[in-house]
Coordinates of C-alpha atoms in Angstrom, one line a residue:
Chain A
M1 CA 109.2 74.9 86.3
N2 CA 107.6 73.7 89.5
D3 CA 106.8 70.2 90.8
K4 CA 103.6 70.0 88.8
S5 CA 105.2 70.7 85.5
K6 CA 108.1 68.4 86.3
F7 CA 105.5 65.6 87.1
L8 CA 103.8 66.2 83.7
C9 CA 107.2 66.0 81.9
L10 CA 107.9 62.7 83.8
I11 CA 104.6 61.3 82.6
I12 CA 105.3 62.3 79.0
L13 CA 108.8 60.9 79.1
G14 CA 107.4 57.7 80.7
L15 CA 104.9 57.3 77.9
F16 CA 107.5 57.9 75.2
L17 CA 109.8 55.3 76.7
T18 CA 107.1 52.8 77.1
A19 CA 106.1 53.4 73.5
L20 CA 109.7 52.9 72.3
I21 CA 110.1 49.7 74.3
S22 CA 106.7 48.2 73.4
R23 CA 106.7 49.7 69.8
N24 CA 103.2 50.9 70.4
G25 CA 102.3 54.1 68.6
D26 CA 99.1 54.6 70.7
L27 CA 101.1 55.5 73.8
V28 CA 102.8 58.3 71.9
W29 CA 99.3 59.7 70.9
M30 CA 98.3 59.5 74.5
A31 CA 101.3 61.5 75.5
F32 CA 100.0 64.3 73.2
L33 CA 97.2 64.9 75.7
F34 CA 99.8 65.9 78.3
I35 CA 101.9 67.8 75.8
F36 CA 98.9 69.9 74.8
Y37 CA 98.1 70.5 78.5
L38 CA 101.7 71.6 79.2
G39 CA 101.8 73.6 76.0
T40 CA 98.6 75.4 76.8
G41 CA 99.9 76.3 80.3
I42 CA 103.2 77.6 78.9
G43 CA 101.3 79.6 76.3
Q44 CA 99.0 81.2 78.9
S45 CA 101.8 82.2 81.3
P46 CA 102.2 86.0 81.6
V47 CA 105.3 87.8 80.5
R48 CA 107.1 89.6 83.3
E49 CA 107.4 92.9 81.5
K50 CA 103.7 93.0 80.9
I51 CA 102.8 92.5 84.6
K52 CA 101.7 95.8 86.1
L53 CA 100.3 95.6 89.6
N54 CA 99.6 98.3 92.1
V55 CA 99.7 97.0 95.7
Q56 CA 98.9 99.1 98.6
R57 CA 98.9 98.1 102.3
I58 CA 96.7 99.8 104.9
V59 CA 97.2 99.0 108.5
N60 CA 94.6 99.9 111.2
K61 CA 94.9 99.6 114.9
F62 CA 91.8 99.3 117.0
K63 CA 90.8 98.4 120.6
R64 CA 88.1 95.8 121.4
D65 CA 87.3 94.4 124.9
D66 CA 90.5 95.9 126.4
A67 CA 92.7 94.3 123.8
F68 CA 94.5 95.8 120.7
F69 CA 93.8 94.3 117.3
I70 CA 95.5 95.2 114.0
E71 CA 93.7 95.0 110.8
V72 CA 95.8 94.6 107.6
V73 CA 94.3 95.3 104.2
V74 CA 96.4 94.6 101.1
K75 CA 94.7 96.1 98.0
I76 CA 95.9 94.7 94.6
C77 CA 94.9 96.4 91.3
N78 CA 95.7 95.0 87.9
E79 CA 97.0 97.9 85.9
G80 CA 98.2 95.8 83.0
G81 CA 96.3 94.8 79.8
N82 CA 96.0 91.1 80.4
N83 CA 94.2 88.8 82.9
I84 CA 96.5 87.7 85.7
C85 CA 96.3 84.7 88.0
F86 CA 98.3 85.0 91.2
F87 CA 98.8 83.7 94.7
L88 CA 99.6 86.2 97.4
A89 CA 101.1 85.2 100.8
D90 CA 101.5 87.8 103.5
P91 CA 104.0 87.2 106.3
L92 CA 102.5 87.2 109.8
P93 CA 104.6 88.7 112.7
K94 CA 106.1 86.1 115.0
G95 CA 104.0 84.7 117.7
M96 CA 100.8 86.4 116.5
N97 CA 97.5 84.6 115.9
I98 CA 95.0 85.5 113.3
T99 CA 91.5 86.2 114.7
D100 CA 89.8 86.9 111.4
G101 CA 90.6 86.6 107.7
S102 CA 93.3 84.7 105.8
L103 CA 97.0 85.4 105.1
N104 CA 96.8 83.8 101.6
L105 CA 94.8 84.7 98.5
R106 CA 94.6 82.9 95.2
T107 CA 92.6 84.6 92.5
A108 CA 92.6 86.2 89.0
L109 CA 92.1 89.8 88.0
C110 CA 91.1 91.2 84.7
P111 CA 92.6 94.5 83.6
G112 CA 91.5 97.3 85.9
E113 CA 90.0 95.0 88.5
Q114 CA 90.9 95.3 92.1
T115 CA 90.8 92.8 95.0
E116 CA 91.9 92.8 98.6
L117 CA 93.4 90.5 101.1
N118 CA 92.5 91.3 104.7
Y119 CA 93.1 89.8 108.1
V120 CA 93.0 90.8 111.8
F121 CA 95.3 89.7 114.5
E122 CA 95.6 90.4 118.2
A123 CA 98.7 92.4 119.2
I124 CA 99.9 92.6 122.8
R125 CA 102.7 95.0 122.5
G126 CA 105.4 95.6 119.9
S127 CA 106.5 97.1 116.6
F128 CA 105.1 95.5 113.5
C129 CA 106.7 96.1 110.2
W130 CA 106.0 94.8 106.8
E131 CA 108.5 95.4 104.0
N132 CA 107.2 93.5 101.1
S133 CA 104.7 90.8 100.0
R134 CA 105.5 87.6 98.2
M135 CA 103.4 87.1 95.1
T136 CA 103.5 84.2 92.6
I137 CA 102.1 84.9 89.2
S138 CA 101.4 81.9 87.0
D139 CA 99.3 80.5 84.2
P140 CA 95.8 79.3 85.1
F141 CA 97.1 75.7 85.6
G142 CA 100.0 76.9 87.9
L143 CA 102.6 75.2 85.8
I144 CA 104.9 78.1 85.1
A145 CA 105.1 80.4 88.2
T146 CA 107.0 83.6 88.5
E147 CA 107.7 84.9 92.0
V148 CA 107.5 88.7 92.4
K149 CA 108.3 90.7 95.5
I150 CA 105.9 93.6 95.9
D151 CA 106.8 96.7 97.8
A152 CA 104.0 97.2 100.2
G153 CA 105.6 98.4 103.4
A154 CA 104.0 99.6 106.6
E155 CA 104.8 99.9 110.2
V156 CA 102.6 100.1 113.3
F157 CA 103.4 100.3 117.0
V158 CA 101.2 98.8 119.7
Q159 CA 102.1 100.7 122.8
P160 CA 102.2 98.9 126.2
R161 CA 99.1 99.3 128.3
L162 CA 99.8 101.6 131.2
K163 CA 98.0 102.1 134.5
K164 CA 97.7 105.7 135.7
F165 CA 99.4 106.1 139.0
R166 CA 98.4 108.8 141.5
P167 CA 101.0 111.6 141.6
V168 CA 103.9 110.9 144.0
P169 CA 105.2 113.9 145.8
L170 CA 108.9 113.8 145.0
R171 CA 111.7 114.9 147.4
L172 CA 114.9 114.8 145.4
W173 CA 118.4 115.9 146.0
K174 CA 118.8 117.7 142.7
T175 CA 116.3 119.5 140.6
L176 CA 116.4 121.5 137.4
S177 CA 116.1 125.3 137.3
S178 CA 112.7 125.4 135.6
P179 CA 109.6 125.8 137.7
G180 CA 107.7 122.6 138.5
S181 CA 106.0 120.8 141.3
I182 CA 108.9 119.7 143.5
P183 CA 109.5 121.9 146.5
I184 CA 113.1 122.8 147.2
R185 CA 114.3 124.5 150.4
M186 CA 114.5 128.0 149.0
G187 CA 112.2 130.9 148.9
G188 CA 110.7 132.1 145.7
S189 CA 107.5 131.9 143.8
G190 CA 105.3 129.0 144.8
T191 CA 102.2 128.1 146.7
D192 CA 103.4 127.0 150.1
F193 CA 104.4 129.6 152.6
W194 CA 108.2 129.7 153.3
G195 CA 108.9 132.8 155.4
V196 CA 109.0 136.6 155.5
R197 CA 111.8 139.0 154.5
D198 CA 112.4 142.7 154.3
Y199 CA 110.6 144.5 151.5
H200 CA 112.8 145.3 148.4
P201 CA 111.7 148.0 146.0
G202 CA 109.9 146.3 143.1
D203 CA 108.2 143.6 145.2
P204 CA 104.5 143.2 144.2
L205 CA 102.2 144.9 146.6
K206 CA 100.0 141.8 146.9
L207 CA 102.9 139.9 148.5
L208 CA 103.3 142.5 151.3
D209 CA 102.6 141.0 154.8
W210 CA 100.4 143.8 156.1
R211 CA 99.9 142.3 159.6
L212 CA 103.7 142.3 160.3
T213 CA 104.0 145.7 158.7
A214 CA 101.4 147.1 161.0
R215 CA 103.3 145.9 164.0
H216 CA 106.6 147.5 162.8
P217 CA 106.0 151.1 161.7
H218 CA 108.1 152.5 158.9
K219 CA 109.1 149.0 157.8
F220 CA 107.6 146.7 155.1
F221 CA 107.8 143.0 154.9
T222 CA 107.3 140.6 151.9
R223 CA 106.0 137.1 152.1
E224 CA 108.0 134.3 150.5
F225 CA 106.8 131.0 149.2
V226 CA 108.6 127.7 148.6
Q227 CA 110.3 127.5 145.3
E228 CA 109.1 124.5 143.2
K229 CA 111.2 123.1 140.5
T230 CA 111.0 120.3 138.0
A231 CA 113.2 117.2 138.1
E232 CA 114.8 115.0 135.5
I233 CA 114.0 111.3 135.7
T234 CA 115.9 108.7 133.7
L235 CA 114.2 105.4 133.5
V236 CA 116.5 102.4 132.8
L237 CA 114.9 99.2 131.7
D238 CA 116.9 96.0 131.9
G239 CA 116.5 93.8 128.8
R240 CA 119.0 91.1 129.5
P241 CA 117.8 87.6 128.3
K242 CA 118.9 85.9 131.6
M243 CA 116.5 88.2 133.5
E244 CA 113.5 87.2 131.5
L245 CA 111.0 84.7 133.0
A246 CA 107.7 83.5 131.5
V247 CA 105.0 81.6 133.4
G248 CA 102.3 80.6 131.0
K249 CA 101.1 83.7 129.3
E250 CA 102.6 86.0 131.9
S251 CA 106.0 87.5 131.3
L252 CA 108.1 89.3 133.9
F253 CA 109.6 91.6 131.2
E254 CA 106.1 92.7 130.2
M255 CA 105.3 93.6 133.8
E256 CA 108.5 95.7 133.9
V257 CA 107.6 97.4 130.6
K258 CA 104.1 98.3 132.0
A259 CA 105.7 99.6 135.2
A260 CA 108.1 101.8 133.1
A261 CA 105.2 103.1 131.0
S262 CA 103.1 103.9 134.0
L263 CA 106.0 105.7 135.8
A264 CA 106.9 107.7 132.7
E265 CA 103.2 108.8 132.4
M266 CA 103.1 109.8 136.0
F267 CA 106.3 111.8 136.0
L268 CA 105.5 113.5 132.8
R269 CA 102.0 114.4 134.1
Q270 CA 103.7 116.1 137.1
G271 CA 105.6 118.3 134.7
N272 CA 109.0 116.6 135.0
R273 CA 111.5 115.8 132.3
V274 CA 111.7 112.1 131.6
S275 CA 114.1 110.0 129.5
L276 CA 114.2 106.3 128.8
Y277 CA 117.1 103.8 128.2
F278 CA 116.4 100.3 127.3
I279 CA 119.4 98.0 127.6
G280 CA 119.0 94.9 125.5
K281 CA 120.9 93.5 122.5
S282 CA 120.9 97.0 121.2
L283 CA 120.5 100.2 123.2
L284 CA 117.2 102.1 122.7
R285 CA 116.9 105.5 124.1
V286 CA 114.5 108.5 124.3
L287 CA 116.3 111.8 125.1
P288 CA 114.8 113.8 127.9
D289 CA 111.8 116.1 127.2
Y290 CA 108.4 117.1 128.6
G291 CA 104.8 116.6 127.8
K292 CA 102.4 114.3 125.9
I293 CA 104.6 114.0 122.8
Q294 CA 107.4 112.7 125.0
L295 CA 105.1 110.2 126.5
H296 CA 104.3 108.9 123.0
R297 CA 108.0 108.7 122.2
I298 CA 108.6 106.7 125.3
L299 CA 105.7 104.4 124.7
N300 CA 106.8 103.8 121.1
C301 CA 110.3 103.0 122.3
L302 CA 108.8 100.6 124.9
A303 CA 106.8 99.0 122.1
R304 CA 110.0 98.2 120.3
A305 CA 111.7 96.9 123.4
K306 CA 112.1 93.1 123.3
I307 CA 114.3 90.4 124.9
E308 CA 116.6 88.9 122.3
N309 CA 118.3 85.6 123.2
N310 CA 121.7 86.4 121.9
G311 CA 122.2 89.5 124.0
V312 CA 125.5 90.8 125.1
R313 CA 126.9 89.7 128.4
G314 CA 126.6 92.3 131.2
P315 CA 125.0 95.0 129.1
L316 CA 124.1 97.2 132.1
Y317 CA 127.6 98.7 131.7
H318 CA 126.7 99.8 128.2
L319 CA 124.6 102.6 129.6
P320 CA 126.0 105.9 128.2
F321 CA 126.7 107.7 131.4
D322 CA 128.2 110.7 129.6
L323 CA 124.8 111.4 128.0
I324 CA 122.8 111.4 131.2
S325 CA 122.6 114.6 133.2
R326 CA 124.1 114.3 136.7
K327 CA 121.1 116.2 138.0
S328 CA 118.7 113.4 136.9
M329 CA 117.3 110.8 139.2
M330 CA 117.9 107.3 137.8
I331 CA 115.2 104.7 138.2
V332 CA 116.4 101.3 137.2
I333 CA 113.9 98.5 136.7
S334 CA 115.8 95.2 136.9
P335 CA 115.7 91.9 138.7
V336 CA 119.0 91.9 140.4
D337 CA 122.0 89.7 139.6
S338 CA 125.0 89.2 141.9
G339 CA 127.3 90.9 139.4
D340 CA 125.2 94.1 139.3
I341 CA 126.5 95.6 142.5
N342 CA 129.4 97.1 140.8
F343 CA 127.1 98.8 138.3
Y344 CA 125.3 100.6 141.1
R345 CA 128.5 101.4 142.8
R346 CA 129.7 103.1 139.6
L347 CA 126.4 105.0 139.4
R348 CA 126.8 106.3 142.9
A349 CA 130.5 107.1 142.3
I350 CA 129.5 109.3 139.3
G351 CA 127.0 111.1 141.5
F352 CA 123.6 109.9 140.3
E353 CA 120.6 109.6 142.7
V354 CA 119.4 106.1 142.1
M355 CA 116.3 104.1 142.8
L356 CA 116.1 100.4 142.0
I357 CA 112.8 98.7 141.4
S358 CA 113.5 95.0 141.5
P359 CA 110.7 92.5 140.6
D360 CA 110.9 89.4 142.8
T361 CA 111.6 86.6 140.3
F362 CA 111.2 83.9 142.9
D363 CA 107.8 85.1 143.9
F364 CA 106.8 85.2 140.2
V365 CA 107.8 81.6 139.5
E366 CA 106.8 80.0 142.8
P367 CA 103.3 78.9 141.7
I368 CA 104.8 76.6 139.0
L369 CA 107.5 75.1 141.1
E370 CA 107.2 71.7 142.7
K371 CA 106.2 71.7 146.3
D372 CA 108.9 69.3 147.5
H373 CA 111.6 69.6 150.2
K374 CA 114.5 70.3 147.8
T375 CA 112.6 73.1 146.0
H376 CA 111.6 74.7 149.3
W377 CA 115.2 74.9 150.5
A378 CA 116.6 75.9 147.1
L379 CA 114.0 78.7 147.0
R380 CA 114.8 79.8 150.5
A381 CA 118.6 80.0 149.7
S382 CA 117.9 81.9 146.5
R383 CA 115.7 84.4 148.3
L384 CA 118.4 84.9 150.9
E385 CA 120.9 85.6 148.2
R386 CA 118.6 88.1 146.6
K387 CA 118.0 89.8 149.9
L388 CA 121.7 90.0 150.5
N389 CA 122.3 91.5 147.0
L390 CA 119.5 94.1 147.6
S391 CA 120.9 94.9 151.0
L392 CA 124.4 95.5 149.6
I393 CA 122.9 97.8 146.9
S394 CA 120.9 99.7 149.5
Q395 CA 124.1 100.4 151.5
L396 CA 125.3 102.4 148.5
S397 CA 122.5 104.9 149.3
V398 CA 120.4 103.5 146.5
S399 CA 116.6 103.4 147.3
V400 CA 115.6 99.8 146.7
I401 CA 112.0 98.6 146.1
D402 CA 111.7 94.9 146.4
W403 CA 108.6 94.5 144.2
R404 CA 106.4 91.4 144.4
V405 CA 104.8 91.7 141.0
G406 CA 101.4 90.8 142.3
E407 CA 101.4 93.9 144.5
A408 CA 100.6 97.4 143.4
L409 CA 103.7 99.5 142.8
P410 CA 102.6 103.0 143.5
P411 CA 102.3 102.7 147.3
L412 CA 105.9 101.3 147.4
I413 CA 107.2 104.2 145.3
R414 CA 105.3 106.7 147.4
K415 CA 106.8 105.3 150.5
T416 CA 110.3 105.4 149.1
L417 CA 110.3 108.6 147.1
G418 CA 108.2 110.6 149.4
R419 CA 110.8 110.8 152.2
P420 CA 114.1 112.7 152.0
L421 CA 117.2 110.5 151.7
K422 CA 120.0 110.2 154.2
V423 CA 123.1 110.9 152.1
R424 CA 126.1 108.8 153.0
K425 CA 129.3 110.3 151.5
M426 CA 131.3 107.7 149.4
Chain B
M1 CA 78.1 71.6 95.5
T2 CA 80.6 73.9 93.5
L3 CA 81.0 73.7 89.8
R4 CA 84.5 72.2 90.0
K5 CA 83.3 69.4 92.3
T6 CA 80.4 68.6 90.0
L7 CA 82.7 68.5 87.0
F8 CA 85.1 66.3 89.0
F9 CA 82.4 63.7 89.8
I10 CA 81.2 63.7 86.1
C11 CA 84.8 63.2 84.8
W12 CA 85.4 60.6 87.5
G13 CA 82.3 58.6 86.7
L14 CA 82.8 58.8 82.9
S15 CA 86.4 57.8 83.1
T16 CA 85.7 54.8 85.4
L17 CA 82.9 53.7 83.1
L18 CA 85.0 54.0 80.0
A19 CA 87.9 52.1 81.5
A20 CA 85.7 49.3 82.9
T21 CA 83.9 49.0 79.6
G22 CA 87.2 48.8 77.7
F23 CA 88.6 46.0 79.9
W24 CA 85.2 44.2 79.8
Q25 CA 85.4 44.2 76.0
I26 CA 88.6 42.3 76.0
G27 CA 87.4 40.0 78.8
F28 CA 90.2 41.1 81.2
W29 CA 88.3 41.1 84.6
Q30 CA 91.6 41.9 86.6
G31 CA 91.7 45.2 84.7
E32 CA 88.2 46.0 85.9
I33 CA 89.3 45.4 89.5
V34 CA 92.3 47.7 89.1
V35 CA 90.1 50.3 87.6
A36 CA 87.7 50.0 90.5
I37 CA 90.6 50.4 93.0
C38 CA 91.8 53.5 91.1
A39 CA 88.3 54.9 91.2
I40 CA 88.1 54.4 95.0
A41 CA 91.5 56.0 95.4
W42 CA 90.4 59.0 93.4
L43 CA 87.3 59.3 95.6
F44 CA 88.9 59.0 99.0
V45 CA 92.6 59.8 99.0
R46 CA 92.9 62.2 96.0
K47 CA 93.6 65.3 98.2
K48 CA 96.5 63.6 100.1
F49 CA 97.9 61.4 97.3
L50 CA 97.0 63.3 94.1
K51 CA 100.1 62.4 92.2
F52 CA 99.7 58.7 93.1
C53 CA 96.1 58.7 91.8
M54 CA 97.1 60.4 88.6
G55 CA 100.1 58.2 88.0
S56 CA 98.1 55.0 88.7
S57 CA 95.4 56.1 86.2
I58 CA 98.0 56.7 83.5
A59 CA 99.6 53.4 84.2
V60 CA 96.2 51.7 83.9
A61 CA 95.6 53.5 80.6
A62 CA 99.0 52.5 79.2
A63 CA 98.5 48.9 80.4
G64 CA 95.1 48.9 78.7
L65 CA 96.6 50.0 75.4
L66 CA 99.3 47.4 75.6
L67 CA 96.7 44.7 76.4
G68 CA 94.6 45.6 73.4
V69 CA 91.8 47.6 74.9
P70 CA 90.3 49.7 72.0
S71 CA 92.3 52.9 72.0
P72 CA 89.5 55.5 72.1
F73 CA 88.4 54.1 75.6
M74 CA 91.9 54.5 77.0
F75 CA 92.5 57.9 75.3
F76 CA 89.3 59.3 76.9
Y77 CA 90.1 57.6 80.2
A78 CA 93.5 59.3 80.3
G79 CA 92.0 62.6 79.2
L80 CA 89.3 62.5 81.9
S81 CA 91.8 61.4 84.6
L82 CA 93.9 64.5 83.6
A83 CA 90.7 66.6 84.0
C84 CA 90.1 65.0 87.5
W85 CA 93.7 65.8 88.4
D86 CA 93.5 69.4 87.3
L87 CA 90.1 69.9 89.1
T88 CA 91.4 68.4 92.3
S89 CA 94.5 70.6 92.0
M90 CA 92.3 73.6 91.6
D91 CA 90.3 72.7 94.6
L92 CA 93.4 72.3 96.7
S93 CA 94.9 75.6 95.5
L94 CA 91.6 77.5 96.4
A95 CA 91.5 75.9 99.9
C96 CA 93.5 78.8 101.3
N97 CA 90.8 81.3 100.2
L98 CA 88.0 82.4 102.5
P99 CA 84.4 81.8 101.2
R100 CA 83.9 85.6 100.8
Q101 CA 86.9 86.0 98.5
K102 CA 86.3 86.3 94.7
T103 CA 87.4 83.3 92.7
K104 CA 84.9 83.3 89.8
L105 CA 87.3 84.7 87.2
Y106 CA 90.1 82.4 88.3
Q107 CA 87.8 79.3 88.1
S108 CA 86.3 80.3 84.7
M109 CA 89.8 81.0 83.3
R110 CA 91.1 77.6 84.5
L111 CA 88.1 75.6 83.3
R112 CA 88.2 77.3 79.9
T113 CA 91.9 76.6 79.5
L114 CA 91.4 73.0 80.6
G115 CA 88.5 72.5 78.2
F116 CA 90.7 73.9 75.4
A117 CA 93.7 71.8 76.3
L118 CA 91.7 68.6 76.5
G119 CA 89.6 69.3 73.5
A120 CA 92.6 70.1 71.3
G121 CA 94.5 67.1 72.6
I122 CA 91.7 64.6 72.0
F123 CA 90.9 66.1 68.6
T124 CA 94.6 65.9 67.6
I125 CA 94.8 62.3 68.8
L126 CA 91.7 61.2 67.0
L127 CA 92.8 63.0 63.8
G128 CA 96.3 61.5 63.9
R129 CA 95.1 58.1 64.9
Y130 CA 92.4 57.7 62.3
L131 CA 93.6 59.8 59.4
S132 CA 96.6 58.2 57.8
F133 CA 98.3 59.7 54.8
Q134 CA 101.7 59.6 53.1
I135 CA 104.1 62.4 53.9
P136 CA 106.8 63.1 51.4
F137 CA 110.4 62.8 52.8
L138 CA 111.2 66.4 52.2
V139 CA 108.1 67.5 54.1
M140 CA 109.0 65.2 56.9
V141 CA 112.5 66.8 57.1
I142 CA 110.9 70.3 57.1
F143 CA 108.6 69.2 60.0
I144 CA 111.6 67.9 62.0
F145 CA 113.5 71.2 61.6
L146 CA 110.3 73.0 62.6
A147 CA 110.0 70.9 65.7
I148 CA 113.6 71.6 66.7
F149 CA 113.1 75.3 66.1
S150 CA 109.9 75.3 68.1
F151 CA 111.6 73.5 70.9
D152 CA 114.3 76.1 71.0
R153 CA 111.7 78.9 71.0
I154 CA 109.8 77.2 73.8
V155 CA 112.9 76.9 76.0
H156 CA 113.8 80.5 75.2
A157 CA 110.2 81.7 76.1
L158 CA 110.3 79.7 79.4
Q159 CA 113.6 81.3 80.4
H160 CA 112.2 84.7 79.5
K161 CA 109.1 84.2 81.5
E162 CA 111.0 83.0 84.6

């Protein structure tokens, strides 16, 4: 019984009591009106066993004006033998706003009839999951209501928007043995000329250096080209709550996600092997692989990545180093904290080649800070501290990119990755 | 204007007229003022304070019966106030729907059920009020047992449905 039926019972009881106290029979007759109303409602309420509803959820994702929208259509069909009055309420994912349609529907269906509830909301990035819908079935007056949970599950990912970067010519310490686009200092099959060697039986005739052969009778020479290999790149995205900053609608973490997505796309397009680790409250990972399918896996993983406020303290250490190949180059996207230096020290001790892309948090929040004397000095001190931390990290032979988020990232990466590193032995 | 709004205004107008006429008949002008206040409340604040409007109308009907207003006026006033309450409640419950969503069957089911409930109620009241006959004691005892049995079945049916 809900509030409405309780209210009616209260009226009936009140009339009976007043009739008893005043000894007026007409009040009892008046109570009959409400008794009949309540009785009709109870009589018309459906029996749970006779309710047969088929509920189907269809989720469509579409793009309009450079934004992603998700359309949800919930189709309800009455497969029972009686008319049914119901109220359907669909949950909306947190933080989303409806742009069209309604989340609620109150209607009645006769046997065999179908209706639908549809709505559209704008989705920025994320994983959207519906497990079930809440439906309240009642009599026409809404006096006796039965709540039913309908299985209508669906899941959709809205991948982060990425920007295509121009390919960066990589010069890494370690590569994989499969052919790719990264030149290594060895002769083999490639496109750039490496040198000349003596002819070995079995060398293809098209590779013979005829000019040199003509100058040295009875001797043959074969041209060699620079061997090109692929690399393995491990992207590590920092999802610690204390690193997250939001200024109006802009979020630092969203920029980091977009950067990770764009880097993954660029490296995969160059034919490299890429993996992703997201360190937040839980560890999300995509094992290394090549190609477009791998890009989709990475983008779906980034769609699920979110900052959760009750994250674990110092989760960077939760990175499973044993599962990451020592030949891979690790690119860590993280605003730096003073306690992180030991993490990079550990990475270098294990033998990883590391690059840190550190978004400048102070540059990000500066527009909203007060322009007074105290803030100016506090900002200056914080910037000095950050520079010191980055400097300490770069002394570990870690390539550091101090990224002002308003600037384009590709030129900074090209500048850092394009040149060979000086290795300082630990 | 939708059908439910039209019916609401008809019920509201008739109920106010009946209640005012009833109080006028006994010469109790204060009752007419209270009826007018209730009518204004129904018109302007029914969506926010629906239970208050309903409760005050029933209180006015009960007070009218106690003061000697002819009972048919108050019975019809209570019945039409119940109809106003139900129609406003239907309006509020359909507020979450978009204009394009189908609600015709729901409305027709509810209005039909309301008509049946009020019609049967008023008929029973008039029948019981104006037809008096002697019931033998044994028949009365059987009726009481029937009422207790029915009450038990209703409670059982309610538990089964929930």
